[in-house]
């Protein structure tokens, strides 16, 4: 080893078959997670970024600095220019089976955008995708719900969130409140370190030079699993199944779930050891905007009693609320009553962080040479040398 090299981890057999948990793989320039303050984007704790304009936070992840006013305006103009999609994407979406999960639609939508993308540049393609995602999301929701595509109504100059809200034009929705809640959701979910499954998968696929869109589709498919991005869907279903915010009843319900060895959704975290600031921010937003909402009241009761109940169980390292406790109830409040859509919002936000990390791995790290194709070592097991007779 050279003088500059440091041993980060002594690898032993106990590190095998554990999903690379804790095994250092590379460096991440966009975000890190600490046990006390949760995720930080480029050094800023998430609590300081939550109320910023979504485009400014995308800029931060791509440029590693917050924009000046001029840079912010120029970046929004750039995204607006990139924010158009080929109408043929609409035809493809119309052929998809309604039985498919919205995450599958999202993957096919992104792959289709990639087929019409003429550029061969990681940064440009990542920004194109960030700019086009609001339109793709609105189209998916409108077509699935039988409300028809309205591509001609797209006004990318309104900004990422507002263009989505206008395009979707959900009956009965309050556009201001919807924009506020979605903007916060979007900023909170953009990135979460380098090693979460979807980001890691996206970067691994990109290392084979499969292209930005194919890599992002792989990442979205990774995100679609119930152990990863689908937890927000599961948490709202859990909250709805409780059905009451009466403290004694909620406590009875939670204890019965634990007895049945089922998880208490919305609580616990692999890294954080305090309440996730992303939960704190959303709880505050819920208190301001919809304190009387039935699900929000259940969420608040859960947050009052569950940490104490989970603290009685020694193996649980963090009994506090995580990001998913509130997000589904907020989305439900603004009119997204079908939890199967929630992971698509998560995926939409993550295209910013994953895109920025793919650019870093392809164009910046190792003095711009990029990370080589991923090739971890697997040790052969249970295989004797055999011969066909
Ligand atoms: N309810 C019931 N049991 C829980 C629990 C919870 N909320 N949180 C942790 N535990 C259990 C674990 O399942 C594990 O049990 P085991 O040893 O029998 O396998 C034990 O307590 C120790 O877990 P841990 O070290 O505290 O956490 P972890 O890193 O293994 O798991 C997490 C983290 C999020 C998967 C877990 O807390 C959990 O399942 N929470 C409920 C589901 C949920 O809210 N998921 C959303 C995750 C949010 C996010 O990170 N995106």
Short mmCIF file of C-alpha atoms and ligand atoms in Angstrom, two decimals:
data_model
loop_
_atom_site.label_atom_id
_atom_site.label_comp_id
_atom_site.label_asym_id
_atom_site.label_seq_id
_atom_site.Cartn_x
_atom_site.Cartn_y
_atom_site.Cartn_z
CA UNK A 1 0.00 0.00 0.00
CA UNK A 2 1.20 3.55 -0.77
CA UNK A 3 1.68 6.16 1.95
CA UNK A 4 -1.62 7.83 1.14
CA UNK A 5 -3.63 4.65 1.40
CA UNK A 6 -5.51 3.88 4.56
CA UNK A 7 -7.08 0.60 5.51
CA UNK A 8 -10.80 1.37 5.75
CA UNK A 9 -11.92 -2.10 6.74
CA UNK A 10 -10.26 -5.45 7.35
CA UNK A 11 -12.37 -7.76 5.23
CA UNK A 12 -13.18 -11.15 6.75
CA UNK A 13 -15.65 -13.92 5.97
CA UNK A 14 -18.25 -12.17 8.11
CA UNK A 15 -18.46 -9.50 5.41
CA UNK A 16 -19.70 -11.99 2.82
CA UNK A 17 -23.34 -12.34 1.77
CA UNK A 18 -24.47 -9.32 3.80
CA UNK A 19 -25.35 -7.05 0.87
CA UNK A 20 -22.04 -5.09 1.14
CA UNK A 21 -23.38 -3.58 4.39
CA UNK A 22 -20.69 -1.31 5.85
CA UNK A 23 -18.15 -2.26 3.17
CA UNK A 24 -16.62 0.94 1.70
CA UNK A 25 -17.05 1.03 -2.08
CA UNK A 26 -16.33 4.59 -3.18
CA UNK A 27 -16.77 8.26 -2.39
CA UNK A 28 -19.90 10.36 -2.68
CA UNK A 29 -19.82 14.07 -3.52
CA UNK A 30 -23.53 14.85 -3.15
CA UNK A 31 -24.69 13.74 0.31
CA UNK A 32 -23.97 11.93 3.55
CA UNK A 33 -26.08 10.74 6.48
CA UNK A 34 -25.25 11.22 10.17
CA UNK A 35 -26.94 9.54 13.16
CA UNK A 36 -27.85 12.92 14.68
CA UNK A 37 -28.94 15.14 11.76
CA UNK A 38 -29.74 12.63 9.04
CA UNK A 39 -29.07 13.44 5.43
CA UNK A 40 -26.92 16.42 4.37
CA UNK A 41 -26.72 17.60 0.76
CA UNK A 42 -23.19 18.81 -0.06
CA UNK A 43 -22.64 19.54 3.64
CA UNK A 44 -25.94 21.32 4.38
CA UNK A 45 -28.21 19.52 6.88
CA UNK A 46 -31.54 18.75 5.22
CA UNK A 47 -33.45 20.85 7.75
CA UNK A 48 -31.73 23.96 6.31
CA UNK A 49 -32.68 23.11 2.72
CA UNK A 50 -36.30 21.97 3.07
CA UNK A 51 -37.85 25.33 2.21
CA UNK A 52 -35.58 26.23 -0.67
CA UNK A 53 -36.79 26.29 -4.25
CA UNK A 54 -36.60 22.74 -5.66
CA UNK A 55 -34.52 23.84 -8.67
CA UNK A 56 -31.92 25.46 -6.37
CA UNK A 57 -31.47 22.17 -4.52
CA UNK A 58 -31.10 20.31 -7.83
CA UNK A 59 -28.45 22.91 -8.73
CA UNK A 60 -26.69 22.22 -5.41
CA UNK A 61 -26.50 18.48 -6.11
CA UNK A 62 -25.18 19.03 -9.63
CA UNK A 63 -22.75 21.91 -8.86
CA UNK A 64 -21.95 21.23 -5.15
CA UNK A 65 -22.73 24.90 -4.37
CA UNK A 66 -26.02 26.72 -3.88
CA UNK A 67 -26.70 29.09 -6.78
CA UNK A 68 -26.49 32.87 -6.64
CA UNK A 69 -29.66 34.68 -7.74
CA UNK A 70 -28.34 34.96 -11.30
CA UNK A 71 -27.25 31.33 -11.40
CA UNK A 72 -30.62 30.28 -10.02
CA UNK A 73 -32.47 32.14 -12.76
CA UNK A 74 -30.17 30.85 -15.49
CA UNK A 75 -30.55 27.28 -14.22
CA UNK A 76 -34.34 27.53 -14.19
CA UNK A 77 -34.23 28.84 -17.77
CA UNK A 78 -31.97 25.92 -18.73
CA UNK A 79 -34.36 23.38 -17.17
CA UNK A 80 -37.32 25.08 -18.83
CA UNK A 81 -35.64 24.75 -22.25
CA UNK A 82 -34.94 21.09 -21.62
CA UNK A 83 -38.49 20.45 -20.38
CA UNK A 84 -40.25 19.15 -23.47
CA UNK A 85 -40.93 15.55 -24.37
CA UNK A 86 -41.59 13.74 -27.62
CA UNK A 87 -45.37 13.21 -28.08
CA UNK A 88 -44.64 9.59 -29.06
CA UNK A 89 -44.06 8.91 -25.35
CA UNK A 90 -47.82 9.46 -24.87
CA UNK A 91 -48.58 6.72 -27.43
CA UNK A 92 -46.31 4.29 -25.59
CA UNK A 93 -47.95 5.06 -22.23
CA UNK A 94 -51.38 4.41 -23.77
CA UNK A 95 -50.33 0.82 -24.56
CA UNK A 96 -49.39 -0.07 -20.96
CA UNK A 97 -51.61 -2.33 -18.84
CA UNK A 98 -53.53 -0.56 -16.10
CA UNK A 99 -52.78 -3.59 -13.89
CA UNK A 100 -49.09 -2.63 -13.90
CA UNK A 101 -47.69 -0.77 -10.88
CA UNK A 102 -47.10 2.98 -11.50
CA UNK A 103 -43.38 2.36 -10.85
CA UNK A 104 -43.34 0.02 -13.85
CA UNK A 105 -44.98 2.73 -15.92
CA UNK A 106 -42.36 5.20 -14.70
CA UNK A 107 -39.52 2.88 -15.72
CA UNK A 108 -41.00 2.35 -19.18
CA UNK A 109 -41.62 6.08 -19.50
CA UNK A 110 -38.00 6.91 -18.65
CA UNK A 111 -36.69 4.22 -21.00
CA UNK A 112 -38.88 5.63 -23.77
CA UNK A 113 -37.63 9.18 -23.13
CA UNK A 114 -34.13 7.73 -23.49
CA UNK A 115 -34.97 6.22 -26.89
CA UNK A 116 -35.89 9.67 -28.18
CA UNK A 117 -32.88 11.34 -26.59
CA UNK A 118 -30.34 12.24 -29.26
CA UNK A 119 -27.54 13.48 -26.99
CA UNK A 120 -24.66 11.36 -25.78
CA UNK A 121 -23.65 13.34 -22.72
CA UNK A 122 -24.18 12.25 -19.10
CA UNK A 123 -24.77 15.74 -17.71
CA UNK A 124 -27.07 16.85 -20.47
CA UNK A 125 -29.13 13.67 -20.31
CA UNK A 126 -29.40 13.84 -16.51
CA UNK A 127 -30.64 17.43 -16.68
CA UNK A 128 -33.02 16.61 -19.54
CA UNK A 129 -34.52 13.87 -17.42
CA UNK A 130 -34.88 16.12 -14.34
CA UNK A 131 -36.62 18.68 -16.57
CA UNK A 132 -38.91 16.12 -18.22
CA UNK A 133 -39.92 14.14 -15.12
CA UNK A 134 -42.80 16.47 -14.06
CA UNK A 135 -44.39 16.03 -17.50
CA UNK A 136 -43.90 12.26 -17.50
CA UNK A 137 -45.34 12.00 -13.97
CA UNK A 138 -48.44 14.02 -14.86
CA UNK A 139 -48.98 12.02 -18.06
CA UNK A 140 -48.71 8.70 -16.22
CA UNK A 141 -51.24 9.76 -13.61
CA UNK A 142 -53.69 11.28 -16.09
CA UNK A 143 -53.57 8.35 -18.53
CA UNK A 144 -53.86 5.71 -15.79
CA UNK A 145 -56.83 7.52 -14.27
CA UNK A 146 -58.59 7.86 -17.64
CA UNK A 147 -58.20 11.65 -17.73
CA UNK A 148 -56.35 11.83 -21.05
CA UNK A 149 -52.95 13.25 -21.98
CA UNK A 150 -52.63 17.05 -22.19
CA UNK A 151 -49.05 17.53 -23.32
CA UNK A 152 -49.94 20.76 -25.08
CA UNK A 153 -50.77 22.34 -21.69
CA UNK A 154 -47.19 21.90 -20.43
CA UNK A 155 -45.55 25.18 -19.33
CA UNK A 156 -42.04 24.25 -18.19
CA UNK A 157 -41.30 27.92 -17.53
CA UNK A 158 -43.54 27.62 -14.44
CA UNK A 159 -40.90 25.46 -12.76
CA UNK A 160 -40.73 21.74 -12.03
CA UNK A 161 -43.39 21.51 -9.33
CA UNK A 162 -45.89 24.08 -10.62
CA UNK A 163 -45.82 22.66 -14.15
CA UNK A 164 -46.64 19.21 -12.73
CA UNK A 165 -49.45 20.57 -10.54
CA UNK A 166 -50.97 22.51 -13.46
CA UNK A 167 -50.64 19.64 -15.91
CA UNK A 168 -52.15 17.16 -13.51
CA UNK A 169 -54.95 19.59 -12.67
CA UNK A 170 -56.43 17.22 -10.11
CA UNK A 171 -60.15 17.97 -9.60
CA UNK A 172 -60.76 19.79 -6.32
CA UNK A 173 -57.07 20.26 -5.54
CA UNK A 174 -55.70 23.43 -3.96
CA UNK A 175 -52.75 24.17 -6.27
CA UNK A 176 -50.92 26.34 -3.72
CA UNK A 177 -51.03 23.76 -0.93
CA UNK A 178 -50.25 20.93 -3.35
CA UNK A 179 -47.19 22.82 -4.65
CA UNK A 180 -45.95 23.54 -1.12
CA UNK A 181 -46.27 19.92 0.03
CA UNK A 182 -44.80 18.47 -3.17
CA UNK A 183 -41.91 20.93 -3.19
CA UNK A 184 -40.97 19.94 0.36
CA UNK A 185 -41.39 16.22 -0.42
CA UNK A 186 -39.25 16.66 -3.53
CA UNK A 187 -36.38 18.40 -1.72
CA UNK A 188 -36.41 15.93 1.19
CA UNK A 189 -36.21 12.88 -1.09
CA UNK A 190 -33.63 13.94 -3.70
CA UNK A 191 -30.60 12.11 -2.34
CA UNK A 192 -29.52 9.84 0.50
CA UNK A 193 -25.81 9.01 0.31
CA UNK A 194 -24.06 6.83 -2.22
CA UNK A 195 -24.86 3.30 -1.11
CA UNK A 196 -28.66 3.07 -0.97
CA UNK A 197 -29.85 0.33 -3.30
CA UNK A 198 -31.33 2.45 -6.09
CA UNK A 199 -28.43 4.91 -6.29
CA UNK A 200 -25.87 2.12 -6.12
CA UNK A 201 -27.70 0.17 -8.83
CA UNK A 202 -27.94 3.21 -11.10
CA UNK A 203 -24.22 3.94 -10.74
CA UNK A 204 -23.29 0.28 -11.27
CA UNK A 205 -25.29 0.06 -14.50
CA UNK A 206 -23.85 3.40 -15.67
CA UNK A 207 -20.34 2.01 -15.08
CA UNK A 208 -20.94 -0.30 -18.05
CA UNK A 209 -21.76 2.84 -20.09
CA UNK A 210 -25.37 1.75 -20.55
CA UNK A 211 -26.43 5.40 -20.79
CA UNK A 212 -28.19 7.72 -18.36
CA UNK A 213 -31.75 6.60 -19.07
CA UNK A 214 -31.04 2.85 -18.92
CA UNK A 215 -29.09 3.38 -15.68
CA UNK A 216 -31.92 5.43 -14.20
CA UNK A 217 -34.48 2.78 -15.14
CA UNK A 218 -32.38 0.19 -13.31
CA UNK A 219 -32.30 2.53 -10.31
CA UNK A 220 -36.08 3.02 -10.42
CA UNK A 221 -36.66 -0.73 -10.56
CA UNK A 222 -34.42 -1.11 -7.51
CA UNK A 223 -36.43 1.62 -5.76
CA UNK A 224 -39.73 -0.11 -6.50
CA UNK A 225 -39.16 -2.92 -3.98
CA UNK A 226 -41.15 -2.99 -0.72
CA UNK A 227 -37.93 -2.99 1.32
CA UNK A 228 -36.79 0.21 -0.36
CA UNK A 229 -38.97 2.92 -1.93
CA UNK A 230 -42.32 1.26 -1.38
CA UNK A 231 -42.19 1.86 2.40
CA UNK A 232 -44.13 5.14 2.05
CA UNK A 233 -47.00 3.25 0.39
CA UNK A 234 -46.90 0.63 3.17
CA UNK A 235 -46.89 3.31 5.88
CA UNK A 236 -50.08 5.03 4.68
CA UNK A 237 -51.77 1.64 4.37
CA UNK A 238 -50.65 0.95 7.97
CA UNK A 239 -51.97 4.33 9.20
CA UNK A 240 -55.31 3.80 7.43
CA UNK A 241 -55.66 0.32 8.93
CA UNK A 242 -55.48 1.83 12.46
CA UNK A 243 -58.54 3.97 11.71
CA UNK A 244 -58.61 5.93 14.99
CA UNK A 245 -56.43 8.51 16.75
CA UNK A 246 -57.63 7.49 20.22
CA UNK A 247 -54.44 6.96 22.23
CA UNK A 248 -55.50 3.75 24.02
CA UNK A 249 -56.78 2.17 20.82
CA UNK A 250 -53.64 3.11 18.89
CA UNK A 251 -51.46 1.69 21.65
CA UNK A 252 -53.46 -1.56 21.63
CA UNK A 253 -53.08 -1.77 17.85
CA UNK A 254 -49.33 -1.15 17.94
CA UNK A 255 -48.73 -3.71 20.70
CA UNK A 256 -50.80 -6.30 18.81
CA UNK A 257 -48.72 -5.68 15.66
CA UNK A 258 -45.52 -6.17 17.63
CA UNK A 259 -46.89 -9.38 19.20
CA UNK A 260 -47.65 -10.61 15.69
CA UNK A 261 -44.03 -9.80 14.73
CA UNK A 262 -45.08 -7.18 12.21
CA UNK A 263 -43.14 -3.90 11.74
CA UNK A 264 -44.42 -0.60 13.06
CA UNK A 265 -44.17 1.35 9.82
CA UNK A 266 -42.77 4.86 9.92
CA UNK A 267 -40.38 4.19 12.78
CA UNK A 268 -36.75 3.10 12.93
CA UNK A 269 -33.74 3.76 10.74
CA UNK A 270 -30.55 2.01 9.72
CA UNK A 271 -28.28 5.03 10.39
CA UNK A 272 -30.19 7.74 12.26
CA UNK A 273 -30.39 7.53 16.03
CA UNK A 274 -32.83 10.44 16.49
CA UNK A 275 -36.12 11.41 14.86
CA UNK A 276 -35.40 11.87 11.16
CA UNK A 277 -35.38 15.65 10.46
CA UNK A 278 -37.32 14.82 7.29
CA UNK A 279 -40.10 13.49 9.56
CA UNK A 280 -39.84 16.55 11.84
CA UNK A 281 -40.16 18.92 8.85
CA UNK A 282 -43.19 17.09 7.46
CA UNK A 283 -44.85 16.87 10.90
CA UNK A 284 -44.49 20.65 11.21
CA UNK A 285 -45.93 21.13 7.72
CA UNK A 286 -48.87 18.86 8.57
CA UNK A 287 -49.52 20.81 11.78
CA UNK A 288 -49.61 24.05 9.78
CA UNK A 289 -51.63 22.89 6.79
CA UNK A 290 -53.89 20.04 7.84
CA UNK A 291 -53.96 19.43 11.61
CA UNK A 292 -57.54 18.12 11.42
CA UNK A 293 -56.92 15.54 8.69
CA UNK A 294 -57.90 12.08 9.94
CA UNK A 295 -54.67 10.34 8.91
CA UNK A 296 -52.49 13.20 10.15
CA UNK A 297 -54.17 12.92 13.56
CA UNK A 298 -53.38 9.19 13.64
CA UNK A 299 -49.78 9.93 12.61
CA UNK A 300 -49.48 12.47 15.43
CA UNK A 301 -50.82 9.99 17.98
CA UNK A 302 -48.42 7.35 16.67
CA UNK A 303 -45.54 9.78 17.06
CA UNK A 304 -46.56 10.51 20.64
CA UNK A 305 -46.69 6.90 21.78
CA UNK A 306 -44.65 4.62 19.49
CA UNK A 307 -41.11 5.79 20.44
CA UNK A 308 -41.82 4.90 24.09
CA UNK A 309 -43.28 1.50 23.15
CA UNK A 310 -40.41 0.63 20.80
CA UNK A 311 -37.88 1.76 23.44
CA UNK A 312 -39.05 -1.19 25.56
CA UNK A 313 -37.58 -3.53 22.91
CA UNK A 314 -33.79 -3.64 23.44
CA UNK A 315 -32.89 -4.81 19.91
CA UNK A 316 -34.44 -1.71 18.28
CA UNK A 317 -31.67 0.86 17.92
CA UNK A 318 -33.85 3.79 16.86
CA UNK A 319 -37.47 3.93 18.08
CA UNK A 320 -38.13 7.32 16.46
CA UNK A 321 -40.08 8.49 13.42
CA UNK A 322 -38.55 8.09 9.96
CA UNK A 323 -39.24 10.02 6.73
CA UNK A 324 -42.09 7.72 5.74
CA UNK A 325 -44.25 8.31 8.82
CA UNK A 326 -45.86 11.47 7.44
CA UNK A 327 -45.19 11.67 3.70
CA UNK A 328 -48.00 9.33 2.60
CA UNK A 329 -50.58 11.08 4.77
CA UNK A 330 -49.55 14.46 3.33
CA UNK A 331 -49.81 13.14 -0.24
CA UNK A 332 -53.20 11.67 0.59
CA UNK A 333 -54.32 15.01 2.01
CA UNK A 334 -53.51 16.89 -1.20
CA UNK A 335 -55.55 14.44 -3.27
CA UNK A 336 -53.25 11.49 -4.01
CA UNK A 337 -55.53 8.96 -2.42
CA UNK A 338 -53.96 5.91 -4.07
CA UNK A 339 -50.81 4.89 -2.16
CA UNK A 340 -49.46 2.96 -5.16
CA UNK A 341 -48.41 6.32 -6.67
CA UNK A 342 -46.23 7.33 -3.70
CA UNK A 343 -43.06 5.59 -4.80
CA UNK A 344 -43.23 7.39 -8.14
CA UNK A 345 -42.95 10.73 -6.29
CA UNK A 346 -39.94 9.31 -4.44
CA UNK A 347 -38.46 8.14 -7.76
CA UNK A 348 -39.12 11.51 -9.38
CA UNK A 349 -37.17 13.27 -6.60
CA UNK A 350 -34.35 10.73 -6.70
CA UNK A 351 -33.65 11.27 -10.40
CA UNK A 352 -31.89 14.48 -9.25
CA UNK A 353 -29.56 12.82 -6.73
CA UNK A 354 -28.95 9.68 -8.76
CA UNK A 355 -28.33 11.75 -11.91
CA UNK A 356 -25.82 13.94 -10.07
CA UNK A 357 -24.04 10.89 -8.60
CA UNK A 358 -23.86 9.16 -11.99
CA UNK A 359 -22.24 12.28 -13.46
CA UNK A 360 -19.68 12.31 -10.62
CA UNK A 361 -18.82 8.63 -11.14
CA UNK A 362 -18.66 8.94 -14.91
CA UNK A 363 -17.03 12.36 -15.37
CA UNK A 364 -15.40 13.61 -12.16
CA UNK A 365 -13.95 10.92 -9.92
CA UNK A 366 -10.40 9.61 -10.48
CA UNK A 367 -9.36 12.94 -11.99
CA UNK A 368 -12.15 12.78 -14.52
CA UNK A 369 -11.37 9.25 -15.70
CA UNK A 370 -14.45 7.96 -13.92
CA UNK A 371 -15.04 4.79 -11.90
CA UNK A 372 -14.34 1.63 -13.94
CA UNK A 373 -17.00 -0.99 -14.62
CA UNK A 374 -18.20 -2.49 -11.32
CA UNK A 375 -16.78 -5.96 -10.71
CA UNK A 376 -16.99 -7.05 -7.07
CA UNK A 377 -15.43 -10.39 -6.19
CA UNK A 378 -17.59 -13.44 -5.45
CA UNK A 379 -16.01 -16.48 -3.84
CA UNK A 380 -17.06 -19.84 -5.25
CA UNK A 381 -18.96 -21.98 -2.75
CA UNK A 382 -20.26 -25.56 -2.82
CA UNK A 383 -18.94 -26.21 -6.32
CA UNK A 384 -16.57 -29.13 -6.82
CA UNK A 385 -14.85 -29.50 -10.13
CA UNK A 386 -17.05 -31.92 -12.15
CA UNK A 387 -16.77 -33.68 -15.46
CA UNK A 388 -19.51 -34.82 -17.88
CA UNK A 389 -19.18 -38.60 -18.52
N1 LIG B 1 -40.99 -2.11 14.12
C1 LIG B 1 -40.71 -3.38 14.48
N2 LIG B 1 -39.46 -3.88 14.57
C2 LIG B 1 -38.46 -3.03 14.32
C3 LIG B 1 -38.67 -1.68 13.98
C4 LIG B 1 -40.00 -1.24 13.87
N3 LIG B 1 -40.31 0.00 13.51
N4 LIG B 1 -37.47 -1.08 13.78
C5 LIG B 1 -36.54 -2.02 13.99
N5 LIG B 1 -37.13 -3.20 14.31
C6 LIG B 1 -36.47 -4.48 14.53
C7 LIG B 1 -35.75 -4.92 13.25
O1 LIG B 1 -36.65 -5.59 12.39
C8 LIG B 1 -34.66 -5.79 13.77
O2 LIG B 1 -35.24 -7.05 14.12
P1 LIG B 1 -34.42 -8.43 13.89
O3 LIG B 1 -33.12 -8.25 14.62
O4 LIG B 1 -35.32 -9.47 14.47
O5 LIG B 1 -34.23 -8.54 12.40
C9 LIG B 1 -34.28 -5.09 15.07
O6 LIG B 1 -35.42 -4.32 15.46
C10 LIG B 1 -33.08 -4.20 14.98
O7 LIG B 1 -33.29 -3.26 13.95
P2 LIG B 1 -32.44 -1.93 13.86
O8 LIG B 1 -30.99 -2.27 13.91
O9 LIG B 1 -32.95 -0.95 14.87
O10 LIG B 1 -32.84 -1.36 12.44
P3 LIG B 1 -32.51 -1.96 11.01
O11 LIG B 1 -31.39 -1.18 10.41
O12 LIG B 1 -32.38 -3.44 11.02
O13 LIG B 1 -33.87 -1.63 10.23
C11 LIG B 1 -35.69 -0.39 9.36
C12 LIG B 1 -34.24 -0.33 9.88
C13 LIG B 1 -36.09 0.99 8.85
C14 LIG B 1 -35.79 -1.40 8.19
C15 LIG B 1 -36.62 -0.82 10.52
O14 LIG B 1 -36.56 0.14 11.53
C16 LIG B 1 -38.05 -1.06 10.11
O15 LIG B 1 -38.37 -2.14 9.63
N6 LIG B 1 -38.95 -0.06 10.30
C17 LIG B 1 -40.33 -0.21 9.96
C18 LIG B 1 -40.55 -0.11 8.46
C19 LIG B 1 -40.33 1.30 7.97
O16 LIG B 1 -40.78 2.29 8.53
N7 LIG B 1 -39.59 1.41 6.87
C20 LIG B 1 -39.26 2.70 6.32
C21 LIG B 1 -37.78 2.93 6.34
C22 LIG B 1 -37.49 4.37 6.11
C23 LIG B 1 -36.25 4.54 5.36
O17 LIG B 1 -35.18 4.27 5.87
N8 LIG B 1 -36.40 4.93 4.12
#
